[in-house]
Coordinates of C-alpha atoms and ligand atoms in Angstrom, one line a residue:
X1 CA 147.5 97.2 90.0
X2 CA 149.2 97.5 86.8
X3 CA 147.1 97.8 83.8
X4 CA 147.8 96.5 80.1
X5 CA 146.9 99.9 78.9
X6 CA 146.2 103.3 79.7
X7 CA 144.6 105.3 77.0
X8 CA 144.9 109.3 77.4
X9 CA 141.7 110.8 76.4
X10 CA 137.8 109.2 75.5
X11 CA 137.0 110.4 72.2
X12 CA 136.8 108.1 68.9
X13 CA 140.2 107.0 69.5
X14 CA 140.1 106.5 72.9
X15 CA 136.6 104.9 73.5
X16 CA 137.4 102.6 70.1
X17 CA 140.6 101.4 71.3
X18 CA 139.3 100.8 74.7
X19 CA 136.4 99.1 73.2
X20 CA 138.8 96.8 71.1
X21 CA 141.5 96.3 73.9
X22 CA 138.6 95.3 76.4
X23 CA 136.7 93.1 74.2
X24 CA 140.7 91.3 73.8
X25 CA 141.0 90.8 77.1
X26 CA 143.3 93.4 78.2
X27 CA 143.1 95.3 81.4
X28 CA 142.8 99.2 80.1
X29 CA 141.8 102.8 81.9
X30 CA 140.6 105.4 80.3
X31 CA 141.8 108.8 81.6
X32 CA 139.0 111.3 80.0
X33 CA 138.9 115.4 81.2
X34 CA 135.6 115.7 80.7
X35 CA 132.7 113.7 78.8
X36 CA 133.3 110.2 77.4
X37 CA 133.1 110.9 73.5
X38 CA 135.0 113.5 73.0
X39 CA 134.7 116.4 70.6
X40 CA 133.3 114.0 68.0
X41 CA 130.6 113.4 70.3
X42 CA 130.3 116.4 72.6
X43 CA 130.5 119.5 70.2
X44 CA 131.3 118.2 67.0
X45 CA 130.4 115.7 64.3
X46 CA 127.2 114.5 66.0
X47 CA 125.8 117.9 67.8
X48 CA 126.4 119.7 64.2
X49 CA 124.6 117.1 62.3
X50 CA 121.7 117.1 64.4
X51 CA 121.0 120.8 63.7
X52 CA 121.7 120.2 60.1
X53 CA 119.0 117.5 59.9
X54 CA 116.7 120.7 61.4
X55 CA 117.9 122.6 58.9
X56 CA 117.6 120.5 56.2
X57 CA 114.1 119.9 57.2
X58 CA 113.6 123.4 57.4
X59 CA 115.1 124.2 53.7
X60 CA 113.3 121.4 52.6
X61 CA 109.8 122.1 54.0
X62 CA 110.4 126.3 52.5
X63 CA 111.2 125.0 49.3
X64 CA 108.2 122.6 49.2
X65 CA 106.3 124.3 46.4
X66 CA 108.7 122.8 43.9
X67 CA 107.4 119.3 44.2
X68 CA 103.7 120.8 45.5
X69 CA 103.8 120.8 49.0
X70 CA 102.9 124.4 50.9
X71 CA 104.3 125.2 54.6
X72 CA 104.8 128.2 56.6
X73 CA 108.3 127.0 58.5
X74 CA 109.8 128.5 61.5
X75 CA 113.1 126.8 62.5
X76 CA 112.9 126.5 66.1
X77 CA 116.2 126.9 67.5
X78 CA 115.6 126.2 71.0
X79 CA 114.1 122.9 70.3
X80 CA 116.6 121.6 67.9
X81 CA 119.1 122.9 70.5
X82 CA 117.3 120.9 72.9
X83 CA 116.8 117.3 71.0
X84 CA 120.6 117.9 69.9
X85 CA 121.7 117.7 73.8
X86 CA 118.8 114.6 74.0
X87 CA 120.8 112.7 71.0
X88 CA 124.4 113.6 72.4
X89 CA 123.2 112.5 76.3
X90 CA 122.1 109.4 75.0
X91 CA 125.3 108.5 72.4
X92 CA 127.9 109.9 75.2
X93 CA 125.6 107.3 77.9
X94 CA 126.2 104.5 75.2
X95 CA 129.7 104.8 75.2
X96 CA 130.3 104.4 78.8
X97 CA 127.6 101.8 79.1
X98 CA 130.0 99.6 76.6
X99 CA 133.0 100.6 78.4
X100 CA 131.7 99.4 81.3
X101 CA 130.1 96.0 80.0
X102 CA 133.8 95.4 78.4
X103 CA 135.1 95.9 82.3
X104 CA 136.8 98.9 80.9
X105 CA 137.4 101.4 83.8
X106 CA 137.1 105.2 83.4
X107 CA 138.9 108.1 85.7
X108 CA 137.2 111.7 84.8
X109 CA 140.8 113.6 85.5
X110 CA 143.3 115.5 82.9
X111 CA 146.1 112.4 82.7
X112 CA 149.9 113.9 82.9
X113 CA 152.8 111.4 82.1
X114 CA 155.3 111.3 84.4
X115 CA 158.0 109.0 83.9
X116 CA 158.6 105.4 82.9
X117 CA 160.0 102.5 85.5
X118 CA 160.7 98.7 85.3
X119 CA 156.8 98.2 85.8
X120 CA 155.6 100.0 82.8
X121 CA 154.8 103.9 82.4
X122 CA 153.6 105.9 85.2
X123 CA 150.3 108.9 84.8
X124 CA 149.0 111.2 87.5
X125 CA 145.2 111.6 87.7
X126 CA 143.8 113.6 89.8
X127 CA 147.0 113.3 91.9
X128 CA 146.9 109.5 91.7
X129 CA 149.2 107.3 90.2
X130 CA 148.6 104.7 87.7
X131 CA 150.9 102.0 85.8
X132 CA 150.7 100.4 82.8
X133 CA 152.6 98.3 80.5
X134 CA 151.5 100.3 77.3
X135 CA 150.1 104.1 76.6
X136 CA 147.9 105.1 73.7
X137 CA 147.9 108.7 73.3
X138 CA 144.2 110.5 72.3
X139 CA 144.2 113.4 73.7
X140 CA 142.7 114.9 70.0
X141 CA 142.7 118.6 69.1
X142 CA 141.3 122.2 69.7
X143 CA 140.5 125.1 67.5
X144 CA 143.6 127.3 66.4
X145 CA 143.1 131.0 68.1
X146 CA 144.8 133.1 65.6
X147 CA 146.6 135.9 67.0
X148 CA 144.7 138.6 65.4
X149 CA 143.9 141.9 67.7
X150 CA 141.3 141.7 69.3
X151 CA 140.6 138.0 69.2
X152 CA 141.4 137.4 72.8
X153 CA 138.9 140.4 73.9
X154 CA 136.0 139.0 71.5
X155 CA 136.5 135.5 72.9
X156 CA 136.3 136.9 76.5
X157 CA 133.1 139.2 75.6
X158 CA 131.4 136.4 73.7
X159 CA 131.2 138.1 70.6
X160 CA 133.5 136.0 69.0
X161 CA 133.1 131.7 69.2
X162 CA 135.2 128.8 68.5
X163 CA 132.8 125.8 67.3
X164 CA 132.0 124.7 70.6
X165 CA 130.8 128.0 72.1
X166 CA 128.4 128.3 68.3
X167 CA 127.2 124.6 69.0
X168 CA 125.4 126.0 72.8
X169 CA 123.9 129.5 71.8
X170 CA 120.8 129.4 73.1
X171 CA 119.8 132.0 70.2
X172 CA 120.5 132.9 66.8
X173 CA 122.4 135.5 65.5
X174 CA 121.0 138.1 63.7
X175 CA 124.9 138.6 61.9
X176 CA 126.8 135.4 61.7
X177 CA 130.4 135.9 60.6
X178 CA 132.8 133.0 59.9
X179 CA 136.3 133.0 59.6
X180 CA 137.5 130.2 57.5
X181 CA 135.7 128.6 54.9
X182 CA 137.1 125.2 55.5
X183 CA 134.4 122.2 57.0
X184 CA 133.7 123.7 60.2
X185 CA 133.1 127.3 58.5
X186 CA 130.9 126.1 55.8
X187 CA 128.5 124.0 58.3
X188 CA 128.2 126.2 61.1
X189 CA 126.7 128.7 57.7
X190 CA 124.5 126.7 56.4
X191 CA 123.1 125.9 60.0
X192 CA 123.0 129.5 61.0
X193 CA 121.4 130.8 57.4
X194 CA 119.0 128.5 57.7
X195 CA 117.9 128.8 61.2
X196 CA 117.6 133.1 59.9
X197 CA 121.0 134.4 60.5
X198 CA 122.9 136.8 57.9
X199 CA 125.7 135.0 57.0
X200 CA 129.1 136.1 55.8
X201 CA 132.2 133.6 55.7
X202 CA 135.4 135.3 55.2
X203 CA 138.6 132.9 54.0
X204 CA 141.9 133.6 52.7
X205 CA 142.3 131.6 49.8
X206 CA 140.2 132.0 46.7
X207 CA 138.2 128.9 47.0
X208 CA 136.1 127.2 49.6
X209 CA 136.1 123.4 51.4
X210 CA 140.0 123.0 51.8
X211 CA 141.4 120.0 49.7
X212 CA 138.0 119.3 48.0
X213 CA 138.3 119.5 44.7
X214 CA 138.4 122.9 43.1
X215 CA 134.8 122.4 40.6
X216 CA 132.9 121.2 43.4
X217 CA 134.1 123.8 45.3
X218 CA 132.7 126.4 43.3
X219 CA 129.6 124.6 43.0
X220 CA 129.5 124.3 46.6
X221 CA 130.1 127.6 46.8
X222 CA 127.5 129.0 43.9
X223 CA 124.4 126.5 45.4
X224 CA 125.2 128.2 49.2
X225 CA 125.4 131.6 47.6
X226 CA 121.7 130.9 46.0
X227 CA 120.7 130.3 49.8
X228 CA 121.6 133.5 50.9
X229 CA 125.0 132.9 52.3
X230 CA 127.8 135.7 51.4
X231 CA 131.1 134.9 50.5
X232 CA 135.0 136.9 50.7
X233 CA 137.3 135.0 49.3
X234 CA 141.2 135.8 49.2
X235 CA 140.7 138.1 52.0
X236 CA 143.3 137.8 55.2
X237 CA 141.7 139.6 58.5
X238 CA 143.3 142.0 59.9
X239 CA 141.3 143.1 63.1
X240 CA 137.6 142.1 65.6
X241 CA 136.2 145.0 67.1
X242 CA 133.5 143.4 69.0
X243 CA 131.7 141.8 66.3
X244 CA 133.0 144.3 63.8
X245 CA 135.7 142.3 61.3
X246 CA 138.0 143.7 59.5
X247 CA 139.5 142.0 56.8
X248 CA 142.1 142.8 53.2
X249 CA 141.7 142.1 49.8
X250 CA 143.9 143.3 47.2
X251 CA 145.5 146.0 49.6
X252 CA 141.8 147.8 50.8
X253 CA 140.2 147.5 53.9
X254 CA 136.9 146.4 54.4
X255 CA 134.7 144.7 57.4
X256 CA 131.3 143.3 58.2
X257 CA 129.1 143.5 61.4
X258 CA 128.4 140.5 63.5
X259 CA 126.2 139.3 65.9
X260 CA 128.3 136.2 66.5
X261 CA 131.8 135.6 64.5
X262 CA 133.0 132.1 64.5
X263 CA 136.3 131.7 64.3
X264 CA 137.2 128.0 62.1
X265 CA 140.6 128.1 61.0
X266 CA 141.8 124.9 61.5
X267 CA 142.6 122.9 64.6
X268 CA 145.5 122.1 66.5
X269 CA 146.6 118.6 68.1
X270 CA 146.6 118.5 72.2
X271 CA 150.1 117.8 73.3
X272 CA 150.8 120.5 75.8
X273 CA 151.0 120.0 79.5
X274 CA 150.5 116.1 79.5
X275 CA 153.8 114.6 80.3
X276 CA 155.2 113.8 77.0
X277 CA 158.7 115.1 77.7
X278 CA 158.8 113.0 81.0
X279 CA 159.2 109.7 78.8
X280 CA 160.5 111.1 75.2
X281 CA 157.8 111.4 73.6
X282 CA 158.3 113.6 70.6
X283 CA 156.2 116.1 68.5
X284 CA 156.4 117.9 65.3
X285 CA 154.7 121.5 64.5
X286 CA 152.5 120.5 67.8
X287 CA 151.5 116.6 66.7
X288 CA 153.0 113.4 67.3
X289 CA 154.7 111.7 64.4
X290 CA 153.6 108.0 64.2
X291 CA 154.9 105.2 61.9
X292 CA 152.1 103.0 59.9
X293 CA 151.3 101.0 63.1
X294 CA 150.8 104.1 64.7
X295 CA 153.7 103.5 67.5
X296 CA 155.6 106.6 68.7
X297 CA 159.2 106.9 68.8
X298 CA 159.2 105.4 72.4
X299 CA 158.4 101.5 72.6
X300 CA 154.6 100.3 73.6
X301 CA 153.1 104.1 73.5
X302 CA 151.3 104.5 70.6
X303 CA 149.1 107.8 69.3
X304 CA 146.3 107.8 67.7
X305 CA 143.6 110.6 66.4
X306 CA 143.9 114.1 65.8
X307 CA 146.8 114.2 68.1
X308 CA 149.2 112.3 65.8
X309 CA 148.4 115.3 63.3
X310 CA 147.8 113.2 60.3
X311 CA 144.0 113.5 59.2
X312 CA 141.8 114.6 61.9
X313 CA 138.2 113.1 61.4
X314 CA 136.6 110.8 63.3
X315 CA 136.9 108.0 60.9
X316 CA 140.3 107.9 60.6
X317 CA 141.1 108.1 64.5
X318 CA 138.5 104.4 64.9
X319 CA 141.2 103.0 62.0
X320 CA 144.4 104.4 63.9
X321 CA 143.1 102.8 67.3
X322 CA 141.9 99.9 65.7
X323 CA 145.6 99.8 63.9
X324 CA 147.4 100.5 67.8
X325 CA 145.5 97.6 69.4
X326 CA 145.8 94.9 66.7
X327 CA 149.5 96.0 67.1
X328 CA 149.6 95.5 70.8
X329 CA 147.8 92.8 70.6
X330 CA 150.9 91.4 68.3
X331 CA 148.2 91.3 65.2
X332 CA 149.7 92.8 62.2
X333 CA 147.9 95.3 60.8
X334 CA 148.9 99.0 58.9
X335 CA 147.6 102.7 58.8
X336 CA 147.0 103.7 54.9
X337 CA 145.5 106.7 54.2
X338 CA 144.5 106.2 50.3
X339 CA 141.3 106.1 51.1
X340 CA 139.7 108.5 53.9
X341 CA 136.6 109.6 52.9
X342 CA 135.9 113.4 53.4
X343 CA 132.3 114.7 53.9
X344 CA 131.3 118.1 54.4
X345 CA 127.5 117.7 55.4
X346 CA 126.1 120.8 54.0
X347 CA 122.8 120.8 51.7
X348 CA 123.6 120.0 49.3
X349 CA 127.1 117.1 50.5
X350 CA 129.9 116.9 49.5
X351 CA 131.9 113.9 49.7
X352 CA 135.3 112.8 48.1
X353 CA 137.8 109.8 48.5
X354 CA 141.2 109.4 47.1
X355 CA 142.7 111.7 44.7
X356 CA 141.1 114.9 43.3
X357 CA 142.0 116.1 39.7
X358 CA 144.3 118.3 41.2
X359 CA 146.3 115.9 43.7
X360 CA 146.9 113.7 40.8
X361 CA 148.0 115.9 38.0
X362 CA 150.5 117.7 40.7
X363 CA 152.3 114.3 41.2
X364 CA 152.7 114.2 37.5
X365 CA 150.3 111.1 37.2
X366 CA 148.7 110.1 33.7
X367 CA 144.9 110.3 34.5
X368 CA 141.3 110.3 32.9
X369 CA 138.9 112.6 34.8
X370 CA 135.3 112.3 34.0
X371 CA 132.4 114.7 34.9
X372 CA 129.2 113.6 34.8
X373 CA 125.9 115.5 35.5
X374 CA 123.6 113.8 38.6
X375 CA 121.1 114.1 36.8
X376 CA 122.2 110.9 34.9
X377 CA 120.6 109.1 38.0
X378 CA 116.8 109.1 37.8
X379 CA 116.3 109.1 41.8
X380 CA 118.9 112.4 42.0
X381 CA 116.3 114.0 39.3
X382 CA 112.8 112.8 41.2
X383 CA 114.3 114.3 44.4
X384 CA 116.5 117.5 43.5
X385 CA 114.5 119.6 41.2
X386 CA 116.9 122.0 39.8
X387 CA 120.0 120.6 41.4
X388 CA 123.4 120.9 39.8
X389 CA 125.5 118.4 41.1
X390 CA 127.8 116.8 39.4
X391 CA 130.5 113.4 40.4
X392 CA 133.8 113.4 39.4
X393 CA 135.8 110.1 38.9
X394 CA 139.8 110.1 38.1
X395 CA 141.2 107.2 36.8
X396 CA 145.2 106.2 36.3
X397 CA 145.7 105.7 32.2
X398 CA 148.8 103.3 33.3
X399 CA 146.8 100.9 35.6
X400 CA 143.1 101.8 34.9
X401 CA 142.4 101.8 38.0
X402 CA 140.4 104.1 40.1
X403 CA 142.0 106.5 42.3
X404 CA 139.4 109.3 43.1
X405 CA 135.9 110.0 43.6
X406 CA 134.5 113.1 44.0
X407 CA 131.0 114.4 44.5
X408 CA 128.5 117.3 45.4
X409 CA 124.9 115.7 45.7
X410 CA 123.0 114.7 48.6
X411 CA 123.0 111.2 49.6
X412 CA 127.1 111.8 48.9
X413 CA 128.2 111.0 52.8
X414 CA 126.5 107.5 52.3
X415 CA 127.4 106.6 49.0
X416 CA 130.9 107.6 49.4
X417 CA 131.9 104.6 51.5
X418 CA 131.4 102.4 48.3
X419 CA 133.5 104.5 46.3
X420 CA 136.0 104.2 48.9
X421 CA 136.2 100.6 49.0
X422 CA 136.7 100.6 45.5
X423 CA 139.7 102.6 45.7
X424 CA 141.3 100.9 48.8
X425 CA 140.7 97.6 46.8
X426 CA 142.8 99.3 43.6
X427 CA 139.8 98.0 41.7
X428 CA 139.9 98.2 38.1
X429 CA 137.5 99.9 36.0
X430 CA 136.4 97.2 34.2
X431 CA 135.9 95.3 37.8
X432 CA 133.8 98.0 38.9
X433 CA 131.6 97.4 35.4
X434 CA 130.6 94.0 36.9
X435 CA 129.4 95.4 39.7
X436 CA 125.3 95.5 40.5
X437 CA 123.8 98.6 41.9
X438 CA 120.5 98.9 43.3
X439 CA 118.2 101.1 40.7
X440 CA 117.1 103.9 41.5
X441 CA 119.5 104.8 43.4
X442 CA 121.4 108.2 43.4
X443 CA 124.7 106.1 44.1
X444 CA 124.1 104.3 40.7
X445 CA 125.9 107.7 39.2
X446 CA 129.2 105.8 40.1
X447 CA 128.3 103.1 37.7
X448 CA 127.1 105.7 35.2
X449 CA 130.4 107.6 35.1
X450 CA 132.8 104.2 34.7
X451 CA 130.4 103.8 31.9
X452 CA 131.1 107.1 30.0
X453 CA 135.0 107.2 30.4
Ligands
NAI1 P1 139.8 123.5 57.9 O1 141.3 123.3 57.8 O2 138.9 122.6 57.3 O3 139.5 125.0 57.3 C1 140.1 126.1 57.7 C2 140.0 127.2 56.7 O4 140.3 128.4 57.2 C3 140.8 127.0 55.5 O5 140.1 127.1 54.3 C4 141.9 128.1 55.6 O6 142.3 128.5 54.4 C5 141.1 129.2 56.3 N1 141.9 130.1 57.1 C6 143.0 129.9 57.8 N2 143.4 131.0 58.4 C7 142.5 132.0 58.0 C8 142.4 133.4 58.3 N3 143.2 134.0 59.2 N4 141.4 134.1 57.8 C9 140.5 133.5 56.9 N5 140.6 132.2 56.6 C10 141.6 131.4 57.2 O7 139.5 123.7 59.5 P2 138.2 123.7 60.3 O8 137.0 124.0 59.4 O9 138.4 124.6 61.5 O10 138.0 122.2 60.7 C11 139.0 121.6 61.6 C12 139.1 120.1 61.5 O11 137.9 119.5 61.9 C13 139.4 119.7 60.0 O12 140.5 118.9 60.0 C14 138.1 119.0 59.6 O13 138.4 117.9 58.8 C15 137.5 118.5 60.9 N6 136.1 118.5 60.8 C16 135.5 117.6 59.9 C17 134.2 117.6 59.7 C18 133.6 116.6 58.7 O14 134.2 115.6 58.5 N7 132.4 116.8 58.2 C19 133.3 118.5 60.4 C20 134.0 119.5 61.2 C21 135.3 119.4 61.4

């Protein structure tokens, strides 16, 4: 039989595009190594949000005496490790149990490419062939193993993790040291230092969260610090001595004892040992280049997800397969990347979409940045006592349009979508005065802050 198309890999790409391609009518496999849902799914955005639900619970319940409630807490790792596995079983079920209404079929094996014929592109599963007229590459990413001594002996002891190894201890550390401050590092700390852990996060540059923008970084960074998580900033490590990490700043040597060091530096697309050089295929630093309808450089395969090396979250692979399938299915649609919402899920979120302050004065752009206290939002104030976040809007002088939103509250990774559309629409900001926000709501502060440009 010769399929319409053969997708490489079931994570958010993958089970999307299947999803869309089945529900089309087209005849698709699914070639998946190991669970349907990927990392997304398996040991990533859902598993960590689980335990950070716990541990917001847990910092919420501590705290109680603020707003008069009393409780002795005790964050049980065992059972939130246990209900986390209950909500991934179930979301990982519901994923094949659509892919198999949509008549969607599914081959557990690691897919190789191996050449192309008048039929349509051949892969080998579990030393079977398959043929389709059209490929859509998902095979994602894994974490970046840094070649620092003593990396490869830690990983083999257990001393030191990559996210997926963190996400199934059974127990928690008494030490917990992260390398890289970047999403992944900052989660994984506030997880582990709530749950009781000592927690140090060690990153090379001198601010936290990546691209987020640079206030709200420190604020990030200030709020975790008040929760007991340490910080080394600027510092590059040098060595791992089972647990033991040594690390430099300004030309000394210094370390910190761990239980458990997690090693979040960044992730690297999958593109090794799957048959890309059989057909063409090609790759750059690792990833392969798409064009805005997310097509390779060799006709009807397409890419999509962390592999193609452009944004990897979850939320941008769904678009990039939606974008593939609408293009095999001869609909015209585009990738644009204006406006990808970023969320780091910490307590307190963080959330951003479009340009930061910094993006947009780099390209030389004539902008307005506001600042403007949460507090401004009468629902931030009844539920934050004491909080300090802030939301930053930038707006282009030349248009007046809005082109960033940037914020460190919680409630952020659900208001941010609106913000979003709002900069993929190139809204204006006197159309965004006309719009009607629900009161009281914390996402009001959007309003608020067109209001005091
Ligand atoms: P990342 O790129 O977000 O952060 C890596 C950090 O490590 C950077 O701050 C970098 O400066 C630092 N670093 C690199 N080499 C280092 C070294 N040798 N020593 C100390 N620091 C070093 O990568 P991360 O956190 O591993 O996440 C990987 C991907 O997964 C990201 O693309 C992220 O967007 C995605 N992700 C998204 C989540 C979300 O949307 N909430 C949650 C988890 C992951």
């Amino acid at each position: 039989m010769i399929y319409d198309l053969i997708i490489l890999g079931g994570g958010p790409a993958g089970y999307l595009a299947a999803e869309r391609a089945g529900k089309a009518g087209l005849k698709v496999l699914v070639i998946e190594k190991d669970n349907m849902g990927g990392v997304c799914l398996n040991e990533g955005c859902i598993p960590t949000k689980t335990l950070l639900y716990s541990a917001k619970i847990a910092d919420s319940a501590a705290h109680g005496e603020k707003y008069g409630v009393k409780a002795n807490v005790l964050l049980d790792h065992a059972v939130v490790m246990k209900r986390k596995n209950k909500v991934v079983k179930k979301l990982t079920g519901g994923v094949r149990a659509s892919m198999k209404a949509l008549g969607v079929e599914i081959i557990k094996a690691f897919g190789i490419i191996k050449g192309q014929s008048a039929d349509g592109y051949t892969v080998d599963a579990n030393d079977t062939e398959y043929i389709a007229k059209r490929l859509l590459i998902a095979t994602g990413s894994s974490p970046v193993v840094p070649p620092i001594p003593g990396v490869d002996t830690g990983l083999k002891s257990g001393a030191v993790l990559t996210s997926t190894e963190a996400l199934a201890l059974t127990e928690v550390p008494k030490s917990f040291v992260v390398i890289g401050g970047g999403v992944i590092g900052l989660e994984m700390a506030g997880y582990f230092n709530s749950a009781g852990a000592t927690v140090t996060v060690i990153e090379m540059l001198d601010k936290i969260g990546g691209s987020i923008d640079d206030d709200i970084a420190k604020k990030l960074q200030s709020n975790l610090e008040k929760k007991g998580i340490s910080f080394k900033l600027g510092c590059k490590v040098t060595k791992i001595d089972n647990g033991k990490v040594f690390f430099e700043a300004n030309g000394e040597i210094d370390s910190v004892d761990g239980d458990k060091v997690l090693l979040s530096i960044g992730r690297r697309a999958n593109t090794a040992g799957i048959g890309l050089e059989n057909i063409g295929v090609v790759t750059e630093h690792g990833a392969i280049p798409t064009d805005e309808y997310q097509k390779t450089n060799v006709p009807e395969v397409y890419a999509a997800g962390d592999v193609d090396g452009q944004s990897m979250l979850a939320h941008t692979a769904y678009r990039e397969a939606e974008v593939a399938v609408n293009n095999m299915l001869g609909e015209h649609d585009s990738m644009r990347y204006t406006a990808v919402p970023a969320v780091i899920y910490t307590n307190p979120e963080v959330a951003g979409v479009g340009m930061t302050e910094a993006m947009a004065k780099e390209k030389g752009m004539d902008v307005t940045v506001k600042t403007v206290n949460m507090n401004y939002s009468g629902r931030y104030m009844a539920e934050n006592e004491g909080g300090d976040g802030v939301i930053k809007i930038v707006v282009d002088n030349q248009s007046n349009k809005l082109i960033g939103v940037h914020m460190i509250a919680n409630y952020a990774s659900e208001i941010i979508y609106g913000a979003g559309l709002m900069v993929e629409r190139e809204m204006t900001v006197n159309e965004i005065k006309k719009i009607i926000f629900p009161h009281p709501t914390v996402g009001e502060i959007i309003r608020e802050a067109i209001f005091q440009l």
